[in-house]
Amino acid sequence: MTGHTTENDQVIPPMPERTPKALRAAIAEHAPVLLPDFDRHWKRAIASSADTFNLPPVPAFMAFWWGEYALARDPELDAHVHDLEIRASESTDGAEARALLEEASKIRHRVRKLEPGE
């Protein structure tokens, strides 16, 4: 799989296979700053699943980290989302803050729908 290039000639790596192992490898290669949190969260998700004999923590873990990696692999998009969230937190206008958070949320939901290779 090859990445795609943005209009600023930035190469965005493709999304990995949708498995914890592949996602971890992609994070390690392209967004290593996320790796300690990913590993801690993974250990909690697995421990919770083992304790309860219930698997929902694993799909929830994958959904969350799929989106986090999708943003982190694209520094411009990541910065845009974080800017929206910061501006919302600093806004004194409730409607403006809500609109900014809705825009950030739409982006986060959109990237979670990306498929492997995209």
mmCIF file of C-alpha atoms in Angstrom:
data_model
loop_
_atom_site.group_PDB
_atom_site.id
_atom_site.type_symbol
_atom_site.label_atom_id
_atom_site.label_comp_id
_atom_site.label_asym_id
_atom_site.label_seq_id
_atom_site.Cartn_x
_atom_site.Cartn_y
_atom_site.Cartn_z
ATOM 1 C CA MET A 1 0.000 0.000 0.000
ATOM 2 C CA THR A 2 1.207 3.460 -0.778
ATOM 3 C CA GLY A 3 0.120 6.681 0.781
ATOM 4 C CA HIS A 4 -1.547 9.577 -0.919
ATOM 5 C CA THR A 5 -0.239 13.091 -1.364
ATOM 6 C CA THR A 6 -1.987 16.219 -0.136
ATOM 7 C CA GLU A 7 -2.159 19.461 -2.044
ATOM 8 C CA ASN A 8 0.899 20.579 -0.020
ATOM 9 C CA ASP A 9 2.909 17.559 -1.271
ATOM 10 C CA GLN A 10 2.669 15.867 2.116
ATOM 11 C CA VAL A 11 2.519 12.065 1.848
ATOM 12 C CA ILE A 12 -0.190 10.573 4.052
ATOM 13 C CA PRO A 13 0.424 6.900 4.857
ATOM 14 C CA PRO A 14 -2.442 4.517 4.097
ATOM 15 C CA MET A 15 -4.655 3.082 6.793
ATOM 16 C CA PRO A 16 -3.419 -0.362 7.892
ATOM 17 C CA GLU A 17 -5.333 -3.606 8.080
ATOM 18 C CA ARG A 18 -8.089 -3.294 10.667
ATOM 19 C CA THR A 19 -6.398 -5.388 13.368
ATOM 20 C CA PRO A 20 -4.806 -4.279 16.645
ATOM 21 C CA LYS A 21 -1.421 -5.639 15.536
ATOM 22 C CA ALA A 22 -1.438 -3.804 12.185
ATOM 23 C CA LEU A 23 -2.732 -0.617 13.765
ATOM 24 C CA ARG A 24 -0.014 -0.737 16.420
ATOM 25 C CA ALA A 25 2.664 -1.209 13.741
ATOM 26 C CA ALA A 26 1.318 1.769 11.774
ATOM 27 C CA ILE A 27 1.273 3.926 14.897
ATOM 28 C CA ALA A 28 4.826 2.858 15.765
ATOM 29 C CA GLU A 29 6.015 3.817 12.289
ATOM 30 C CA HIS A 30 4.027 6.964 11.531
ATOM 31 C CA ALA A 31 2.808 8.366 14.880
ATOM 32 C CA PRO A 32 5.129 7.007 17.581
ATOM 33 C CA VAL A 33 4.122 9.709 20.046
ATOM 34 C CA LEU A 34 0.785 7.853 20.392
ATOM 35 C CA LEU A 35 2.366 4.477 21.128
ATOM 36 C CA PRO A 36 2.613 4.646 24.945
ATOM 37 C CA ASP A 37 -1.072 5.606 25.261
ATOM 38 C CA PHE A 38 -2.073 2.981 22.693
ATOM 39 C CA ASP A 39 -0.225 0.258 24.619
ATOM 40 C CA ARG A 40 -1.674 1.309 27.986
ATOM 41 C CA HIS A 41 -5.192 1.446 26.575
ATOM 42 C CA TRP A 42 -4.719 -1.954 24.870
ATOM 43 C CA LYS A 43 -3.664 -3.574 28.136
ATOM 44 C CA ARG A 44 -6.733 -2.127 29.891
ATOM 45 C CA ALA A 45 -9.057 -3.276 27.084
ATOM 46 C CA ILE A 46 -7.665 -6.808 27.128
ATOM 47 C CA ALA A 47 -7.724 -6.997 30.936
ATOM 48 C CA SER A 48 -11.320 -5.811 30.981
ATOM 49 C CA SER A 49 -12.275 -8.400 28.354
ATOM 50 C CA ALA A 50 -10.505 -11.166 30.266
ATOM 51 C CA ASP A 51 -12.100 -10.194 33.576
ATOM 52 C CA THR A 52 -15.644 -10.023 32.229
ATOM 53 C CA PHE A 53 -15.480 -12.577 29.392
ATOM 54 C CA ASN A 54 -16.966 -9.797 27.301
ATOM 55 C CA LEU A 55 -15.400 -8.557 24.031
ATOM 56 C CA PRO A 56 -16.955 -5.076 23.556
ATOM 57 C CA PRO A 57 -13.876 -3.273 24.911
ATOM 58 C CA VAL A 58 -11.813 -4.521 21.946
ATOM 59 C CA PRO A 59 -14.067 -3.132 19.162
ATOM 60 C CA ALA A 60 -14.438 0.112 21.122
ATOM 61 C CA PHE A 61 -10.650 0.253 21.484
ATOM 62 C CA MET A 62 -10.200 -0.278 17.742
ATOM 63 C CA ALA A 63 -12.786 2.360 16.826
ATOM 64 C CA PHE A 64 -11.126 4.930 19.066
ATOM 65 C CA TRP A 65 -7.542 4.241 17.971
ATOM 66 C CA TRP A 66 -8.493 3.877 14.299
ATOM 67 C CA GLY A 67 -9.701 7.463 14.431
ATOM 68 C CA GLU A 68 -6.747 8.689 16.472
ATOM 69 C CA TYR A 69 -4.282 7.188 14.001
ATOM 70 C CA ALA A 70 -6.258 8.455 11.005
ATOM 71 C CA LEU A 71 -5.854 11.977 12.336
ATOM 72 C CA ALA A 72 -2.270 11.620 13.545
ATOM 73 C CA ARG A 73 -1.045 10.321 10.181
ATOM 74 C CA ASP A 74 -2.218 13.597 8.603
ATOM 75 C CA PRO A 75 -0.600 16.406 10.616
ATOM 76 C CA GLU A 76 -2.537 19.148 8.805
ATOM 77 C CA LEU A 77 -5.913 17.526 9.500
ATOM 78 C CA ASP A 78 -4.877 16.714 13.075
ATOM 79 C CA ALA A 79 -3.854 20.335 13.666
ATOM 80 C CA HIS A 80 -7.133 21.548 12.155
ATOM 81 C CA VAL A 81 -9.235 19.348 14.456
ATOM 82 C CA HIS A 82 -7.234 20.361 17.512
ATOM 83 C CA ASP A 83 -7.544 24.021 16.508
ATOM 84 C CA LEU A 84 -11.329 23.648 16.253
ATOM 85 C CA GLU A 85 -11.450 22.049 19.704
ATOM 86 C CA ILE A 86 -9.213 24.718 21.274
ATOM 87 C CA ARG A 87 -11.207 27.528 19.701
ATOM 88 C CA ALA A 88 -14.401 25.930 21.029
ATOM 89 C CA SER A 89 -12.971 25.686 24.542
ATOM 90 C CA GLU A 90 -11.948 29.349 24.454
ATOM 91 C CA SER A 91 -15.159 30.668 22.918
ATOM 92 C CA THR A 92 -17.528 32.693 25.051
ATOM 93 C CA ASP A 93 -20.322 32.229 22.494
ATOM 94 C CA GLY A 94 -22.169 28.958 23.106
ATOM 95 C CA ALA A 95 -23.462 28.702 19.530
ATOM 96 C CA GLU A 96 -19.990 29.268 18.100
ATOM 97 C CA ALA A 97 -18.449 26.704 20.458
ATOM 98 C CA ARG A 98 -21.120 24.166 19.538
ATOM 99 C CA ALA A 99 -20.548 24.746 15.803
ATOM 100 C CA LEU A 100 -16.787 24.328 16.186
ATOM 101 C CA LEU A 101 -17.200 21.093 18.160
ATOM 102 C CA GLU A 102 -19.715 19.773 15.634
ATOM 103 C CA GLU A 103 -17.230 20.381 12.824
ATOM 104 C CA ALA A 104 -14.466 18.591 14.764
ATOM 105 C CA SER A 105 -16.846 15.731 15.558
ATOM 106 C CA LYS A 106 -17.838 15.331 11.907
ATOM 107 C CA ILE A 107 -14.183 15.049 10.927
ATOM 108 C CA ARG A 108 -13.511 12.502 13.692
ATOM 109 C CA HIS A 109 -16.502 10.420 12.603
ATOM 110 C CA ARG A 110 -15.472 10.633 8.938
ATOM 111 C CA VAL A 111 -11.935 9.368 9.580
ATOM 112 C CA ARG A 112 -13.210 6.469 11.686
ATOM 113 C CA LYS A 113 -15.010 5.238 8.555
ATOM 114 C CA LEU A 114 -11.813 5.042 6.498
ATOM 115 C CA GLU A 115 -11.015 1.604 5.145
ATOM 116 C CA PRO A 116 -7.655 -0.163 5.071
ATOM 117 C CA GLY A 117 -5.528 1.229 2.268
ATOM 118 C CA GLU A 118 -7.262 4.602 2.188
#
